[in-house]
Short mmCIF file of C-alpha atoms in Angstrom, two decimals:
data_model
loop_
_atom_site.label_atom_id
_atom_site.label_comp_id
_atom_site.label_asym_id
_atom_site.label_seq_id
_atom_site.Cartn_x
_atom_site.Cartn_y
_atom_site.Cartn_z
CA UNK I 1 128.24 202.66 53.10
CA UNK I 2 127.55 206.01 55.47
CA UNK I 3 123.93 205.01 56.28
CA UNK I 4 124.54 202.00 57.92
CA UNK I 5 127.57 203.33 60.07
CA UNK I 6 124.82 206.24 61.00
CA UNK I 7 122.20 203.73 61.65
CA UNK I 8 124.48 201.44 63.86
CA UNK I 9 126.80 204.63 65.76
CA UNK I 10 123.59 206.84 66.54
CA UNK I 11 121.61 204.55 68.75
CA UNK I 12 124.90 203.57 70.50
CA UNK I 13 126.32 206.68 71.32
CA UNK I 14 122.00 207.83 72.40
CA UNK I 15 122.85 204.66 74.79
CA UNK I 16 125.79 205.43 75.90
CA UNK I 17 124.55 208.95 77.16
CA UNK I 18 121.68 207.63 78.84
CA UNK I 19 123.51 205.35 80.66
CA UNK I 20 125.85 208.98 81.75
CA UNK I 21 123.45 210.24 82.47
CA UNK I 22 122.01 207.22 84.86
CA UNK I 23 125.23 206.97 86.84
CA UNK I 24 125.67 210.76 87.78
CA UNK I 25 122.12 210.62 88.88
CA UNK I 26 122.74 208.10 90.87
CA UNK I 27 126.21 209.09 92.31
CA UNK I 28 124.20 212.90 93.11
CA UNK I 29 121.78 211.00 95.06
CA UNK I 30 124.00 209.47 96.78
CA UNK I 31 126.54 212.00 98.07
CA UNK I 32 123.22 214.58 98.59
CA UNK I 33 123.21 215.46 102.53
CA UNK I 34 120.74 213.71 104.91
CA UNK I 35 121.21 215.18 107.81
CA UNK I 36 124.21 216.73 110.01
CA UNK I 37 125.80 215.60 112.10
CA UNK I 38 127.51 218.15 114.96
CA UNK I 39 129.36 217.12 117.32
CA UNK I 40 131.30 218.62 120.06
CA UNK I 41 133.81 218.31 122.94
CA UNK I 42 134.77 220.72 122.87
CA UNK I 43 136.81 220.45 119.64
CA UNK I 44 134.17 221.01 117.06
CA UNK I 45 132.25 218.93 114.32
CA UNK I 46 130.39 218.79 111.28
CA UNK I 47 129.73 215.18 109.52
CA UNK I 48 126.90 215.45 107.36
CA UNK I 49 125.71 211.82 105.95
CA UNK I 50 123.32 210.67 102.86
CA UNK I 51 120.05 208.46 102.98
CA UNK I 52 122.27 205.60 103.58
CA UNK I 53 124.12 207.19 106.42
CA UNK I 54 127.37 206.99 104.87
CA UNK I 55 129.75 210.23 105.25
CA UNK I 56 129.73 212.82 102.57
CA UNK I 57 132.06 214.89 104.34
CA UNK I 58 133.64 216.58 107.36
CA UNK I 59 134.69 219.25 108.52
CA UNK I 60 135.72 221.13 111.95
CA UNK I 61 133.97 223.99 113.27
CA UNK I 62 136.92 226.00 115.10
CA UNK I 63 140.38 225.03 115.66
CA UNK I 64 140.19 222.27 117.79
CA UNK I 65 137.74 220.39 114.76
CA UNK I 66 140.51 221.05 112.22
CA UNK I 67 143.11 219.85 113.81
CA UNK I 68 141.07 216.82 114.80
CA UNK I 69 140.13 216.33 111.35
CA UNK I 70 143.42 216.04 109.67
CA UNK I 71 144.58 213.17 111.74
CA UNK I 72 141.53 210.60 111.54
CA UNK I 73 141.04 208.75 107.88
CA UNK I 74 137.79 208.74 106.92
CA UNK I 75 139.00 205.83 104.44
CA UNK I 76 136.51 203.63 104.67
CA UNK I 77 134.92 205.32 107.77
CA UNK I 78 131.15 204.26 108.39
CA UNK I 79 129.32 206.52 111.24
CA UNK I 80 128.94 206.46 113.75
CA UNK I 81 132.28 204.64 114.25
CA UNK I 82 133.56 207.97 112.88
CA UNK I 83 132.40 208.81 116.06
CA UNK I 84 134.95 206.60 118.21
CA UNK I 85 137.47 207.99 116.23
CA UNK I 86 136.90 211.42 116.99
CA UNK I 87 136.51 210.67 121.06
CA UNK I 88 139.65 208.37 120.75
CA UNK I 89 142.00 211.62 118.99
CA UNK I 90 139.60 213.80 121.47
CA UNK I 91 141.12 212.10 124.42
CA UNK I 92 145.28 212.04 123.13
CA UNK I 93 144.76 215.52 122.28
CA UNK I 94 143.50 216.80 125.77
CA UNK I 95 140.50 218.31 124.08
CA UNK I 96 138.60 215.15 126.78
CA UNK I 97 139.29 214.90 129.87
CA UNK I 98 137.30 213.62 133.14
CA UNK I 99 133.88 216.01 133.64
CA UNK I 100 134.03 216.91 129.90
CA UNK I 101 131.06 217.59 128.20
CA UNK I 102 129.80 215.80 125.01
CA UNK I 103 127.00 217.69 122.40
CA UNK I 104 125.67 215.84 119.81
CA UNK I 105 123.41 217.16 118.38
CA UNK I 106 121.50 216.27 114.84
CA UNK I 107 120.06 218.44 112.00
CA UNK I 108 117.29 216.52 110.22
CA UNK I 109 113.54 216.38 109.20
CA UNK I 110 112.85 212.36 109.44
CA UNK I 111 111.52 211.90 112.83
CA UNK I 112 112.10 208.15 113.05
CA UNK I 113 115.93 208.78 111.42
CA UNK I 114 116.87 211.26 114.88
CA UNK I 115 115.25 208.53 117.60
CA UNK I 116 117.49 205.84 115.60
CA UNK I 117 120.19 207.12 115.40
CA UNK I 118 120.28 209.60 118.39
CA UNK I 119 119.60 206.41 120.47
CA UNK I 120 122.53 204.69 118.57
CA UNK I 121 124.65 207.37 119.67
CA UNK I 122 124.47 207.60 122.97
CA UNK I 123 124.57 204.01 123.21
CA UNK I 124 127.62 203.92 121.50
CA UNK I 125 129.53 206.37 123.32
CA UNK I 126 128.50 204.88 126.43
CA UNK I 127 130.18 202.10 125.72
CA UNK I 128 133.09 203.26 123.33
CA UNK I 129 133.86 205.82 126.78
CA UNK I 130 133.25 203.01 129.42
CA UNK I 131 134.22 203.95 132.43
CA UNK I 132 137.60 205.95 131.01
CA UNK I 133 136.05 209.40 132.76
CA UNK I 134 133.18 211.45 134.58
CA UNK I 135 131.68 213.20 131.66
CA UNK I 136 128.06 215.35 130.68
CA UNK I 137 127.01 213.66 127.82
CA UNK I 138 124.31 215.78 125.37
CA UNK I 139 122.47 214.56 122.59
CA UNK I 140 119.72 216.43 120.76
CA UNK I 141 117.96 217.68 117.94
CA UNK I 142 119.36 221.58 115.40
CA UNK I 143 115.66 220.86 113.40
CA UNK I 144 112.25 221.82 114.50
CA UNK I 145 109.07 221.49 112.83
CA UNK I 146 107.77 225.03 113.82
CA UNK I 147 109.51 228.24 114.25
CA UNK I 148 109.93 229.56 118.02
CA UNK I 149 107.43 232.31 119.12
CA UNK I 150 109.10 235.26 119.58
CA UNK I 151 107.25 238.36 120.91
CA UNK I 152 107.41 241.28 118.68
CA UNK I 153 109.25 243.69 119.10
CA UNK I 154 107.93 247.29 118.73
CA UNK I 155 108.47 249.78 116.61
CA UNK I 156 111.54 251.55 116.08
CA UNK I 157 111.06 255.41 116.70
CA UNK I 158 111.05 257.60 113.65
CA UNK I 159 112.35 261.33 113.73
CA UNK I 160 108.04 261.81 113.66
CA UNK I 161 107.49 259.54 116.46
CA UNK I 162 110.74 259.81 118.47
CA UNK I 163 110.33 261.94 122.16
CA UNK I 164 111.76 265.08 122.30
CA UNK I 165 114.93 266.31 123.91
CA UNK I 166 113.50 268.71 126.76
CA UNK I 167 115.14 272.01 126.16
CA UNK I 168 115.50 272.31 122.70
#
């Protein structure tokens, strides 16, 4: 009787453990950050997205941004509609006014994703704000495929190469 019970329970337990591992792996993939969007108006907000453009996390990068995040419900909100909520709250709080500056910077390695989303966000912001106010919009990229080239610094003088003080 014990052998029959063991022969039935062990495979069932193994199947359950495998299913649990598969489920947690899929859940982790859905929560991994694929791209980050930095919104500034001057309220700073960082939005982390997964590969399906679902919001994984949001945080304020300055006091005004943290204030905005507290006032916005993330429940069932998708990107780029979340940008509309940020814009509306920025207007309500007086962070964005006529003649203001809006910056949306993308941090991703996927050029196709960047091109599609930067165009979509530009259009979305222009349509959302319409004629309500004049503003400067800057949509760009944070990630670069090659590091910037800067000239090397001269070596720092050591005691052996440091110039001697006159009269010493």
